Amino acid sequence: MSATAGEQTRPGAAQWYLDPARLEDDIREHSRVAVGGYADLVAPGTITCSAEAVGLLRTIHALETATLEWLRIILVSPTHSDAQVTAFLCTWAYERHWVADALAQVVADHGGVVTDARSRGQWRSEAWQRIAPIGEAVWTNLIGDDVVAAHLAEAAIGEALGLVVLRRLGEREPGLEPLCRAIRATKQVHLNYFRTRAAADLAASSRAQRLVRLRLRRFRWPTAGPAVARTDLDALVDALLTPADCRDEVGALLAALPGSERVRVGLLRHRIILDVGSRS
């Protein structure tokens, strides 16, 4: 059974995915009470926010709906062969769908319109959907199981930055704070899994550590694509992210990932970047 936002107390949820020995038990419980909507928080007339906030919500919505693009890549990689990760991602994708649905409702109630990848540029979207998984499939299957840690580490960083965005948006717009707080509770659970499982995999493989550092050299967040314009991403970063926030949140996360402790976080042209540097 799925929980609504009003039922998000979910006893014990704050402790899910903190113990690597309990990950499968937590996945089972998480799937049983997955968040299936935020209707009580986004009912018409419930939320009042500024025009600027509506624009930011449209961009956050676009980032949430990019879930399927990421999953298309994961599905052709060794990560999909990991039964535990795949089980978690089923609930993760379900909950992200309802996050995007809630954001779209708020935008619509304020006279805005959310657009998907096809309406922004159908040919570009379809071309990317065909090409990206091919390249990922080739190199990830050559590498093997160590790529799982890389995918999870990247997902964890994205979730950590998303939490910063939602916190800052709630602080700027009191009318959005209850919804932002509820979504943060959902996404914190997602971050816990990605971080704990990635840390366990990295602790067991020095090769995975080297691979993660290599991948992080190319890490950029957020990433422009068919579903979201670069100018919208620039506005999101300018409004809701600061170098200090990013260093604090992502720095703490990286400190928990073996082999990534010395990675530094910075801003470059409205993007969050990771400076891997040299290692002794």
GROMACS .gro file of C-alpha atoms in nm:
model
  280
    1MET     CA    1   0.000   0.000   0.000
    2SER     CA    2   0.124   0.347  -0.082
    3ALA     CA    3   0.124   0.636   0.161
    4THR     CA    4   0.008   0.987   0.080
    5ALA     CA    5   0.196   1.294   0.193
    6GLY     CA    6  -0.035   1.330   0.490
    7GLU     CA    7   0.068   0.983   0.605
    8GLN     CA    8   0.439   1.045   0.565
    9THR     CA    9   0.521   0.997   0.930
   10ARG     CA   10   0.613   0.640   0.821
   11PRO     CA   11   0.752   0.508   1.150
   12GLY     CA   12   1.121   0.428   1.123
   13ALA     CA   13   1.167   0.582   0.777
   14ALA     CA   14   1.442   0.814   0.901
   15GLN     CA   15   1.647   0.506   0.990
   16TRP     CA   16   1.602   0.324   0.661
   17TYR     CA   17   1.916   0.249   0.462
   18LEU     CA   18   2.160   0.361   0.730
   19ASP     CA   19   2.279   0.007   0.809
   20PRO     CA   20   2.428  -0.182   0.512
   21ALA     CA   21   2.333  -0.511   0.674
   22ARG     CA   22   1.964  -0.417   0.665
   23LEU     CA   23   1.932  -0.279   0.314
   24GLU     CA   24   1.711  -0.557   0.181
   25ASP     CA   25   1.479  -0.545   0.484
   26ASP     CA   26   1.451  -0.169   0.443
   27ILE     CA   27   1.376  -0.202   0.071
   28ARG     CA   28   1.091  -0.438   0.154
   29GLU     CA   29   0.942  -0.200   0.412
   30HIS     CA   30   0.998   0.104   0.191
   31SER     CA   31   0.812  -0.052  -0.101
   32ARG     CA   32   0.522  -0.141   0.128
   33VAL     CA   33   0.464   0.222   0.233
   34ALA     CA   34   0.596   0.411  -0.071
   35VAL     CA   35   0.472   0.769  -0.100
   36GLY     CA   36   0.198   0.772  -0.363
   37GLY     CA   37   0.109   1.139  -0.384
   38TYR     CA   38   0.097   1.476  -0.212
   39ALA     CA   39  -0.269   1.559  -0.276
   40ASP     CA   40  -0.331   1.706   0.070
   41LEU     CA   41  -0.043   1.951   0.023
   42VAL     CA   42  -0.118   2.065  -0.332
   43ALA     CA   43  -0.497   2.093  -0.330
   44PRO     CA   44  -0.615   2.398  -0.530
   45GLY     CA   45  -0.581   2.714  -0.325
   46THR     CA   46  -0.348   2.553  -0.071
   47ILE     CA   47  -0.024   2.706  -0.199
   48THR     CA   48   0.058   3.066  -0.282
   49CYS     CA   49   0.397   3.149  -0.430
   50SER     CA   50   0.571   3.406  -0.649
   51ALA     CA   51   0.605   3.398  -1.027
   52GLU     CA   52   0.979   3.339  -0.983
   53ALA     CA   53   0.908   3.036  -0.766
   54VAL     CA   54   0.674   2.895  -1.031
   55GLY     CA   55   0.958   2.917  -1.283
   56LEU     CA   56   1.194   2.740  -1.045
   57LEU     CA   57   0.934   2.469  -0.983
   58ARG     CA   58   0.908   2.411  -1.359
   59THR     CA   59   1.281   2.350  -1.373
   60ILE     CA   60   1.281   2.121  -1.069
   61HIS     CA   61   0.992   1.931  -1.229
   62ALA     CA   62   1.199   1.884  -1.545
   63LEU     CA   63   1.486   1.745  -1.339
   64GLU     CA   64   1.252   1.503  -1.161
   65THR     CA   65   1.105   1.376  -1.487
   66ALA     CA   66   1.456   1.306  -1.616
   67THR     CA   67   1.430   0.987  -1.407
   68LEU     CA   68   1.333   0.784  -1.712
   69GLU     CA   69   1.630   0.908  -1.915
   70TRP     CA   70   1.866   0.795  -1.638
   71LEU     CA   71   1.689   0.460  -1.602
   72ARG     CA   72   1.723   0.393  -1.976
   73ILE     CA   73   2.099   0.414  -1.929
   74ILE     CA   74   2.099   0.205  -1.612
   75LEU     CA   75   1.890  -0.069  -1.773
   76VAL     CA   76   2.168  -0.154  -2.022
   77SER     CA   77   2.447  -0.155  -1.762
   78PRO     CA   78   2.566  -0.405  -1.500
   79THR     CA   79   2.383  -0.195  -1.240
   80HIS     CA   80   2.054  -0.338  -1.365
   81SER     CA   81   2.189  -0.689  -1.306
   82ASP     CA   82   2.213  -0.613  -0.934
   83ALA     CA   83   1.879  -0.738  -0.802
   84GLN     CA   84   1.890  -0.530  -0.484
   85VAL     CA   85   1.960  -0.204  -0.666
   86THR     CA   86   1.687  -0.276  -0.921
   87ALA     CA   87   1.437  -0.349  -0.642
   88PHE     CA   88   1.517  -0.016  -0.479
   89LEU     CA   89   1.499   0.176  -0.807
   90CYS     CA   90   1.144   0.052  -0.865
   91THR     CA   91   1.025   0.233  -0.551
   92TRP     CA   92   1.258   0.528  -0.616
   93ALA     CA   93   1.111   0.585  -0.964
   94TYR     CA   94   0.756   0.549  -0.831
   95GLU     CA   95   0.811   0.811  -0.561
   96ARG     CA   96   0.987   1.050  -0.800
   97HIS     CA   97   0.687   1.027  -1.033
   98TRP     CA   98   0.460   1.155  -0.757
   99VAL     CA   99   0.706   1.430  -0.666
  100ALA     CA  100   0.695   1.549  -1.028
  101ASP     CA  101   0.316   1.521  -1.029
  102ALA     CA  102   0.289   1.745  -0.721
  103LEU     CA  103   0.522   2.005  -0.870
  104ALA     CA  104   0.324   2.006  -1.195
  105GLN     CA  105   0.003   2.061  -1.000
  106VAL     CA  106   0.144   2.367  -0.824
  107VAL     CA  107   0.272   2.511  -1.151
  108ALA     CA  108  -0.065   2.455  -1.319
  109ASP     CA  109  -0.255   2.614  -1.029
  110HIS     CA  110  -0.046   2.929  -1.078
  111GLY     CA  111  -0.111   2.949  -1.450
  112GLY     CA  112   0.209   2.782  -1.563
  113VAL     CA  113   0.266   2.486  -1.790
  114VAL     CA  114   0.523   2.210  -1.752
  115THR     CA  115   0.670   2.065  -2.068
  116ASP     CA  116   0.833   1.732  -2.132
  117ALA     CA  117   1.128   1.637  -2.349
  118ARG     CA  118   0.916   1.562  -2.655
  119SER     CA  119   0.741   1.898  -2.659
  120ARG     CA  120   1.073   2.084  -2.616
  121GLY     CA  121   1.244   1.909  -2.904
  122GLN     CA  122   1.110   1.573  -3.010
  123TRP     CA  123   1.385   1.484  -3.256
  124ARG     CA  124   1.664   1.577  -3.013
  125SER     CA  125   1.497   1.384  -2.733
  126GLU     CA  126   1.447   1.070  -2.940
  127ALA     CA  127   1.800   1.083  -3.079
  128TRP     CA  128   1.949   1.113  -2.731
  129GLN     CA  129   1.731   0.830  -2.600
  130ARG     CA  130   1.865   0.602  -2.872
  131ILE     CA  131   2.232   0.701  -2.860
  132ALA     CA  132   2.308   0.750  -2.490
  133PRO     CA  133   2.224   0.394  -2.376
  134ILE     CA  134   2.441   0.246  -2.653
  135GLY     CA  135   2.755   0.423  -2.539
  136GLU     CA  136   2.685   0.351  -2.173
  137ALA     CA  137   2.617  -0.015  -2.246
  138VAL     CA  138   2.948  -0.065  -2.425
  139TRP     CA  139   3.183   0.084  -2.168
  140THR     CA  140   2.996  -0.020  -1.853
  141ASN     CA  141   2.972  -0.383  -1.958
  142LEU     CA  142   3.344  -0.383  -2.038
  143ILE     CA  143   3.412  -0.258  -1.685
  144GLY     CA  144   3.171  -0.490  -1.506
  145ASP     CA  145   3.023  -0.477  -1.158
  146ASP     CA  146   3.244  -0.194  -1.033
  147VAL     CA  147   3.031   0.047  -1.234
  148VAL     CA  148   2.746  -0.004  -0.985
  149ALA     CA  149   2.928   0.203  -0.724
  150ALA     CA  150   2.989   0.480  -0.979
  151HIS     CA  151   2.623   0.503  -1.074
  152LEU     CA  152   2.513   0.505  -0.710
  153ALA     CA  153   2.770   0.768  -0.608
  154GLU     CA  154   2.657   0.999  -0.888
  155ALA     CA  155   2.292   0.945  -0.794
  156ALA     CA  156   2.372   1.023  -0.429
  157ILE     CA  157   2.537   1.353  -0.522
  158GLY     CA  158   2.238   1.449  -0.734
  159GLU     CA  159   2.000   1.373  -0.448
  160ALA     CA  160   2.212   1.572  -0.202
  161LEU     CA  161   2.206   1.877  -0.429
  162GLY     CA  162   1.833   1.834  -0.485
  163LEU     CA  163   1.781   1.846  -0.109
  164VAL     CA  164   1.970   2.176  -0.091
  165VAL     CA  165   1.751   2.320  -0.368
  166LEU     CA  166   1.430   2.219  -0.192
  167ARG     CA  167   1.547   2.353   0.143
  168ARG     CA  168   1.643   2.689  -0.005
  169LEU     CA  169   1.319   2.713  -0.201
  170GLY     CA  170   1.114   2.648   0.113
  171GLU     CA  171   1.308   2.917   0.297
  172ARG     CA  172   1.247   3.171   0.019
  173GLU     CA  173   0.880   3.084  -0.029
  174PRO     CA  174   0.693   3.012   0.297
  175GLY     CA  175   0.388   2.900   0.100
  176LEU     CA  176   0.592   2.616  -0.049
  177GLU     CA  177   0.770   2.513   0.270
  178PRO     CA  178   0.527   2.233   0.376
  179LEU     CA  179   0.547   2.070   0.032
  180CYS     CA  180   0.924   2.114   0.011
  181ARG     CA  181   0.961   1.962   0.358
  182ALA     CA  182   0.750   1.658   0.264
  183ILE     CA  183   0.944   1.602  -0.059
  184ARG     CA  184   1.273   1.639   0.126
  185ALA     CA  185   1.167   1.363   0.365
  186THR     CA  186   1.107   1.134   0.068
  187LYS     CA  187   1.431   1.225  -0.105
  188GLN     CA  188   1.638   1.191   0.213
  189VAL     CA  189   1.542   0.823   0.216
  190HIS     CA  190   1.661   0.794  -0.144
  191LEU     CA  191   1.991   0.961  -0.056
  192ASN     CA  192   2.040   0.726   0.238
  193TYR     CA  193   2.022   0.421   0.013
  194PHE     CA  194   2.250   0.554  -0.259
  195ARG     CA  195   2.509   0.668  -0.003
  196THR     CA  196   2.510   0.353   0.210
  197ARG     CA  197   2.518   0.107  -0.077
  198ALA     CA  198   2.781   0.308  -0.268
  199ALA     CA  199   2.999   0.328   0.043
  200ALA     CA  200   2.975  -0.048   0.097
  201ASP     CA  201   3.070  -0.123  -0.264
  202LEU     CA  202   3.358   0.126  -0.261
  203ALA     CA  203   3.495  -0.012   0.066
  204ALA     CA  204   3.515  -0.354  -0.097
  205SER     CA  205   3.688  -0.253  -0.420
  206SER     CA  206   3.984  -0.023  -0.484
  207ARG     CA  207   3.907  -0.057  -0.855
  208ALA     CA  208   3.560   0.085  -0.795
  209GLN     CA  209   3.718   0.375  -0.606
  210ARG     CA  210   3.940   0.458  -0.902
  211LEU     CA  211   3.643   0.436  -1.138
  212VAL     CA  212   3.433   0.671  -0.924
  213ARG     CA  213   3.712   0.929  -0.914
  214LEU     CA  214   3.738   0.905  -1.293
  215ARG     CA  215   3.363   0.954  -1.335
  216LEU     CA  216   3.354   1.244  -1.093
  217ARG     CA  217   3.604   1.434  -1.307
  218ARG     CA  218   3.322   1.471  -1.560
  219PHE     CA  219   3.045   1.528  -1.310
  220ARG     CA  220   2.822   1.830  -1.370
  221TRP     CA  221   2.495   1.915  -1.199
  222PRO     CA  222   2.241   2.002  -1.315
  223THR     CA  223   2.279   1.883  -1.674
  224ALA     CA  224   2.094   2.049  -1.961
  225GLY     CA  225   1.902   1.819  -2.192
  226PRO     CA  226   1.594   1.800  -2.412
  227ALA     CA  227   1.361   1.834  -2.112
  228VAL     CA  228   1.521   2.144  -1.958
  229ALA     CA  229   1.681   2.454  -2.107
  230ARG     CA  230   2.027   2.569  -2.003
  231THR     CA  231   1.896   2.917  -1.917
  232ASP     CA  232   1.645   2.764  -1.676
  233LEU     CA  233   1.921   2.567  -1.505
  234ASP     CA  234   2.131   2.882  -1.475
  235ALA     CA  235   1.842   3.058  -1.302
  236LEU     CA  236   1.795   2.763  -1.065
  237VAL     CA  237   2.159   2.757  -0.959
  238ASP     CA  238   2.178   3.136  -0.922
  239ALA     CA  239   1.865   3.147  -0.707
  240LEU     CA  240   1.900   2.842  -0.485
  241LEU     CA  241   2.260   2.719  -0.469
  242THR     CA  242   2.572   2.873  -0.319
  243PRO     CA  243   2.927   2.736  -0.317
  244ALA     CA  244   2.910   2.708   0.062
  245ASP     CA  245   2.590   2.501   0.051
  246CYS     CA  246   2.736   2.270  -0.209
  247ARG     CA  247   3.064   2.226  -0.026
  248ASP     CA  248   2.888   2.149   0.301
  249GLU     CA  249   2.630   1.903   0.169
  250VAL     CA  250   2.828   1.728  -0.102
  251GLY     CA  251   3.150   1.745   0.097
  252ALA     CA  252   2.988   1.557   0.385
  253LEU     CA  253   2.858   1.297   0.141
  254LEU     CA  254   3.193   1.248  -0.030
  255ALA     CA  255   3.361   1.207   0.308
  256ALA     CA  256   3.144   0.898   0.359
  257LEU     CA  257   3.248   0.741   0.027
  258PRO     CA  258   3.580   0.554   0.049
  259GLY     CA  259   3.830   0.693  -0.199
  260SER     CA  260   3.641   1.020  -0.254
  261GLU     CA  261   3.735   1.207   0.064
  262ARG     CA  262   3.964   1.455  -0.112
  263VAL     CA  263   3.726   1.547  -0.393
  264ARG     CA  264   3.648   1.920  -0.384
  265VAL     CA  265   3.321   2.087  -0.481
  266GLY     CA  266   3.291   2.410  -0.679
  267LEU     CA  267   3.076   2.620  -0.911
  268LEU     CA  268   3.167   2.676  -1.276
  269ARG     CA  269   2.938   2.854  -1.520
  270HIS     CA  270   2.624   2.782  -1.319
  271ARG     CA  271   2.718   2.415  -1.272
  272ILE     CA  272   2.828   2.219  -0.971
  273ILE     CA  273   3.163   2.056  -1.050
  274LEU     CA  274   3.386   1.814  -0.863
  275ASP     CA  275   3.763   1.862  -0.860
  276VAL     CA  276   3.918   1.522  -0.807
  277GLY     CA  277   4.277   1.651  -0.800
  278SER     CA  278   4.576   1.430  -0.737
  279ARG     CA  279   4.595   1.155  -0.479
  280SER     CA  280   4.891   1.018  -0.295
   0.00000   0.00000   0.00000
